[in-house]
mmCIF file of C-alpha atoms in Angstrom:
data_model
loop_
_atom_site.group_PDB
_atom_site.id
_atom_site.type_symbol
_atom_site.label_atom_id
_atom_site.label_comp_id
_atom_site.label_asym_id
_atom_site.label_seq_id
_atom_site.Cartn_x
_atom_site.Cartn_y
_atom_site.Cartn_z
ATOM 1 C CA MET A 12 -16.518 -34.987 -13.551
ATOM 2 C CA THR A 13 -16.874 -38.724 -13.210
ATOM 3 C CA TRP A 14 -15.512 -40.149 -9.967
ATOM 4 C CA ALA A 15 -14.201 -43.628 -9.313
ATOM 5 C CA GLY A 16 -17.265 -45.718 -8.591
ATOM 6 C CA GLY A 17 -19.399 -44.016 -11.255
ATOM 7 C CA HIS A 18 -20.586 -40.904 -9.391
ATOM 8 C CA ARG A 19 -20.844 -37.688 -11.405
ATOM 9 C CA SER A 20 -20.417 -34.087 -10.302
ATOM 10 C CA ASP A 21 -21.189 -30.972 -12.255
ATOM 11 C CA GLY A 22 -19.497 -27.693 -11.438
ATOM 12 C CA GLU A 23 -18.435 -24.396 -12.843
ATOM 13 C CA VAL A 24 -14.980 -22.920 -12.528
ATOM 14 C CA VAL A 25 -14.958 -19.156 -12.040
ATOM 15 C CA ARG A 26 -11.728 -17.224 -11.995
ATOM 16 C CA PRO A 27 -12.194 -14.086 -9.885
ATOM 17 C CA VAL A 28 -10.495 -10.911 -11.026
ATOM 18 C CA ALA A 29 -9.220 -8.202 -8.730
ATOM 19 C CA ARG A 30 -9.495 -5.116 -10.942
ATOM 20 C CA LEU A 31 -12.174 -3.684 -13.158
ATOM 21 C CA THR A 32 -9.755 -3.445 -16.073
ATOM 22 C CA GLN A 33 -9.334 -7.228 -15.975
ATOM 23 C CA LEU A 34 -13.012 -7.823 -16.700
ATOM 24 C CA SER A 35 -13.632 -9.139 -20.211
ATOM 25 C CA TYR A 36 -16.490 -6.659 -20.636
ATOM 26 C CA TYR A 37 -14.645 -3.626 -19.209
ATOM 27 C CA PRO A 38 -14.824 -1.603 -22.467
ATOM 28 C CA GLN A 39 -18.628 -2.052 -22.625
ATOM 29 C CA LEU A 40 -18.910 -1.258 -18.896
ATOM 30 C CA ALA A 41 -16.843 1.928 -19.271
ATOM 31 C CA THR A 42 -18.881 3.045 -22.267
ATOM 32 C CA ARG A 43 -22.150 2.466 -20.420
ATOM 33 C CA VAL A 44 -20.982 4.368 -17.328
ATOM 34 C CA ARG A 45 -19.903 7.307 -19.511
ATOM 35 C CA GLU A 46 -23.346 7.333 -21.151
ATOM 36 C CA LEU A 47 -25.167 7.241 -17.822
ATOM 37 C CA ALA A 48 -22.966 9.956 -16.301
ATOM 38 C CA ALA A 49 -23.491 12.161 -19.378
ATOM 39 C CA ALA A 50 -27.244 11.715 -18.907
ATOM 40 C CA GLY A 51 -26.882 13.215 -15.402
ATOM 41 C CA HIS A 52 -27.341 10.072 -13.305
ATOM 42 C CA ASN A 53 -25.762 9.943 -9.844
ATOM 43 C CA ALA A 54 -23.691 7.016 -8.542
ATOM 44 C CA ALA A 55 -26.636 5.176 -6.974
ATOM 45 C CA GLN A 56 -28.654 5.405 -10.195
ATOM 46 C CA ILE A 57 -25.659 4.251 -12.256
ATOM 47 C CA ALA A 58 -25.138 1.274 -9.924
ATOM 48 C CA ASP A 59 -28.807 0.303 -10.279
ATOM 49 C CA CYS A 60 -28.639 0.530 -14.087
ATOM 50 C CA LEU A 61 -25.441 -1.535 -14.264
ATOM 51 C CA ASN A 62 -26.926 -4.202 -12.002
ATOM 52 C CA GLY A 63 -30.141 -4.258 -14.038
ATOM 53 C CA GLU A 64 -28.178 -4.681 -17.269
ATOM 54 C CA GLY A 65 -26.244 -7.669 -15.895
ATOM 55 C CA PHE A 66 -22.845 -6.099 -15.253
ATOM 56 C CA HIS A 67 -20.946 -7.445 -12.243
ATOM 57 C CA PRO A 68 -18.002 -5.935 -10.363
ATOM 58 C CA PRO A 69 -14.756 -7.820 -9.750
ATOM 59 C CA LYS A 70 -13.807 -9.627 -6.533
ATOM 60 C CA ARG A 71 -16.879 -11.877 -6.528
ATOM 61 C CA ARG A 72 -19.244 -9.154 -5.414
ATOM 62 C CA ALA A 73 -22.830 -9.778 -6.394
ATOM 63 C CA CYS A 74 -23.633 -6.273 -7.589
ATOM 64 C CA PHE A 75 -22.433 -2.709 -7.912
ATOM 65 C CA GLY A 76 -23.141 -0.331 -5.046
ATOM 66 C CA PRO A 77 -23.025 3.470 -5.097
ATOM 67 C CA GLN A 78 -19.412 3.536 -3.874
ATOM 68 C CA GLY A 79 -18.347 1.030 -6.527
ATOM 69 C CA ALA A 80 -19.982 3.219 -9.176
ATOM 70 C CA ARG A 81 -18.200 6.298 -7.737
ATOM 71 C CA ASP A 82 -14.863 4.466 -7.857
ATOM 72 C CA LEU A 83 -15.476 3.471 -11.459
ATOM 73 C CA MET A 84 -16.484 7.022 -12.350
ATOM 74 C CA GLY A 85 -13.285 8.307 -10.696
ATOM 75 C CA THR A 86 -11.210 5.821 -12.674
ATOM 76 C CA LEU A 87 -12.831 7.060 -15.865
ATOM 77 C CA GLY A 88 -12.277 10.711 -14.902
ATOM 78 C CA LEU A 89 -15.977 11.400 -14.435
ATOM 79 C CA THR A 90 -17.573 13.260 -11.571
ATOM 80 C CA GLU A 91 -20.913 12.763 -9.938
ATOM 81 C CA PRO A 92 -23.433 15.576 -10.419
ATOM 82 C CA ALA A 93 -23.097 18.162 -7.655
ATOM 83 C CA THR A 94 -25.450 17.684 -4.760
ATOM 84 C CA ARG A 95 -26.683 20.418 -2.502
ATOM 85 C CA ARG A 96 -24.390 20.636 0.495
ATOM 86 C CA ARG A 97 -25.539 21.519 3.953
ATOM 87 C CA SER A 98 -24.046 24.631 5.442
ATOM 88 C CA SER A 99 -21.218 23.948 7.842
ATOM 89 C CA PRO A 100 -21.269 25.257 11.409
ATOM 90 C CA PRO A 101 -18.850 28.151 11.960
ATOM 91 C CA LEU A 102 -15.313 27.395 13.113
ATOM 92 C CA GLY A 103 -12.981 29.343 15.381
ATOM 93 C CA GLU A 104 -9.648 30.902 14.532
ATOM 94 C CA HIS A 105 -7.066 28.375 13.268
ATOM 95 C CA GLU A 106 -9.692 25.624 13.045
ATOM 96 C CA TRP A 107 -10.163 23.525 9.921
ATOM 97 C CA TRP A 108 -12.588 20.886 8.788
ATOM 98 C CA LEU A 109 -10.557 17.713 8.295
ATOM 99 C CA PRO A 110 -11.180 17.442 4.506
ATOM 100 C CA ASP A 111 -10.351 21.130 3.994
ATOM 101 C CA LEU A 112 -7.019 20.841 5.836
ATOM 102 C CA ALA A 113 -6.194 17.619 3.984
ATOM 103 C CA ARG A 114 -6.874 19.411 0.695
ATOM 104 C CA ALA A 115 -4.675 22.357 1.766
ATOM 105 C CA LEU A 116 -1.875 19.914 2.669
ATOM 106 C CA ASP A 117 -2.401 17.975 -0.593
ATOM 107 C CA MET A 118 -2.828 14.693 1.249
ATOM 108 C CA PRO A 119 -5.576 12.077 1.579
ATOM 109 C CA PRO A 120 -8.088 12.814 4.359
ATOM 110 C CA VAL A 121 -7.683 9.258 5.664
ATOM 111 C CA THR A 122 -4.013 9.980 6.433
ATOM 112 C CA LEU A 123 -4.941 13.024 8.496
ATOM 113 C CA TYR A 124 -7.657 10.996 10.225
ATOM 114 C CA THR A 125 -5.067 8.323 11.092
ATOM 115 C CA TRP A 126 -2.814 10.999 12.557
ATOM 116 C CA ILE A 127 -5.691 12.139 14.774
ATOM 117 C CA GLY A 128 -6.023 8.573 16.067
ATOM 118 C CA ARG A 129 -2.293 8.435 16.782
ATOM 119 C CA GLY A 130 -2.405 11.724 18.658
ATOM 120 C CA TRP A 131 -0.176 13.536 16.160
ATOM 121 C CA VAL A 132 -2.863 16.136 15.434
ATOM 122 C CA ASP A 133 -4.986 18.165 17.857
ATOM 123 C CA ALA A 134 -8.620 17.656 16.836
ATOM 124 C CA HIS A 135 -12.128 17.107 18.187
ATOM 125 C CA ARG A 136 -15.575 16.238 16.878
ATOM 126 C CA HIS A 137 -17.778 19.264 16.299
ATOM 127 C CA PRO A 138 -20.666 19.367 18.826
ATOM 128 C CA ASP A 139 -23.207 20.428 16.172
ATOM 129 C CA ALA A 140 -21.895 17.937 13.603
ATOM 130 C CA PRO A 141 -20.644 14.931 15.606
ATOM 131 C CA ARG A 142 -19.519 12.998 12.535
ATOM 132 C CA ARG A 143 -17.194 15.788 11.441
ATOM 133 C CA TRP A 144 -13.705 16.457 12.781
ATOM 134 C CA VAL A 145 -12.329 19.918 13.529
ATOM 135 C CA VAL A 146 -8.534 20.169 13.446
ATOM 136 C CA HIS A 147 -6.702 22.901 15.350
ATOM 137 C CA ALA A 148 -3.832 24.145 13.193
ATOM 138 C CA ASP A 149 -2.259 27.586 13.198
ATOM 139 C CA PRO A 150 0.180 28.432 10.371
ATOM 140 C CA ALA A 151 3.130 26.875 12.246
ATOM 141 C CA GLU A 152 1.154 23.648 12.792
ATOM 142 C CA VAL A 153 0.150 23.579 9.119
ATOM 143 C CA ASP A 154 3.861 23.827 8.212
ATOM 144 C CA ARG A 155 4.688 20.999 10.660
ATOM 145 C CA LEU A 156 1.970 18.778 9.190
ATOM 146 C CA ARG A 157 3.129 19.540 5.654
ATOM 147 C CA ALA A 158 6.720 18.561 6.611
ATOM 148 C CA LEU A 159 5.441 15.405 8.314
ATOM 149 C CA HIS A 160 3.503 14.470 5.169
ATOM 150 C CA LEU A 161 6.622 14.958 3.029
ATOM 151 C CA THR A 162 8.682 12.690 5.313
ATOM 152 C CA PRO A 163 9.245 9.282 3.676
ATOM 153 C CA ARG A 164 6.906 6.547 4.869
ATOM 154 C CA GLY A 165 8.056 4.984 8.131
ATOM 155 C CA GLN A 166 10.879 7.487 8.672
ATOM 156 C CA HIS A 167 9.225 9.004 11.739
ATOM 157 C CA THR A 168 9.022 5.605 13.485
ATOM 158 C CA ARG A 169 12.474 4.222 12.766
ATOM 159 C CA ARG A 170 15.761 5.340 14.166
ATOM 160 C CA PRO A 171 18.366 5.796 11.440
ATOM 161 C CA TRP A 172 20.998 3.077 11.601
ATOM 162 C CA LEU A 173 23.989 5.442 11.735
ATOM 163 C CA ALA A 174 22.493 7.472 14.573
ATOM 164 C CA HIS A 175 21.912 4.220 16.462
ATOM 165 C CA GLN A 176 25.515 3.145 15.849
ATOM 166 C CA GLN A 177 26.797 6.543 16.991
ATOM 167 C CA ALA A 178 24.728 6.312 20.200
ATOM 168 C CA ALA A 179 26.035 2.784 20.869
ATOM 169 C CA THR A 180 29.633 3.881 20.245
ATOM 170 C CA ASN A 181 29.268 6.838 22.592
ATOM 171 C CA THR A 182 27.856 4.592 25.313
ATOM 172 C CA ILE A 183 30.761 2.145 25.017
ATOM 173 C CA MET A 184 33.380 4.895 24.891
ATOM 174 C CA ASN A 185 31.967 6.688 27.942
ATOM 175 C CA THR A 186 32.080 3.698 30.309
ATOM 176 C CA GLU A 187 35.438 4.744 31.750
ATOM 177 C CA PRO A 188 36.249 8.161 33.140
ATOM 178 C CA GLU A 189 37.888 10.551 30.720
ATOM 179 C CA GLY A 190 41.691 10.306 30.700
ATOM 180 C CA SER A 191 41.678 6.839 32.203
ATOM 181 C CA THR A 192 43.635 4.159 30.371
ATOM 182 C CA GLY A 193 42.120 1.331 32.330
ATOM 183 C CA ASP A 194 45.501 0.437 33.938
ATOM 184 C CA ALA A 195 45.900 0.777 37.688
ATOM 185 C CA GLU A 196 48.496 3.371 38.728
ATOM 186 C CA PRO A 197 51.249 2.354 41.194
#
């Protein structure tokens, strides 16, 4: 650009995109991720390869990380090679690991975690695995949580309008004793 007075500025206009599918090179990126996953690479290795080959994620991030590669793999319907899991400490009767209960309720684990924070679910951190949550849920509690999950979003925090109107009407109607007309008797 040339400014009034003769000064010049050079710049580059970059339009950030919000989704991977909006990237101009998304088809090449998807093909490369499929190839790397088929070769048995894990998410961290795939992220390193993509970064080394010059691919960039959306949202102005500098490079792919392992979670970004996992998200892309999930979008493409790919799974990361199975890793060896540590054995879990034993649980008591009617106790669940948070992800296992979320899976049984067919809901995202983050929703169940939010409910723990709100006090809607009885849970504690396991003493031998302090980063893991143990949820106490007998069959009746599992049914309650399932019903709560099926309740439309926000329904549990709002009072239905008609019920509110009915309560207001009852309050107004019950201000005078029953049978009273409001007129003074002689």
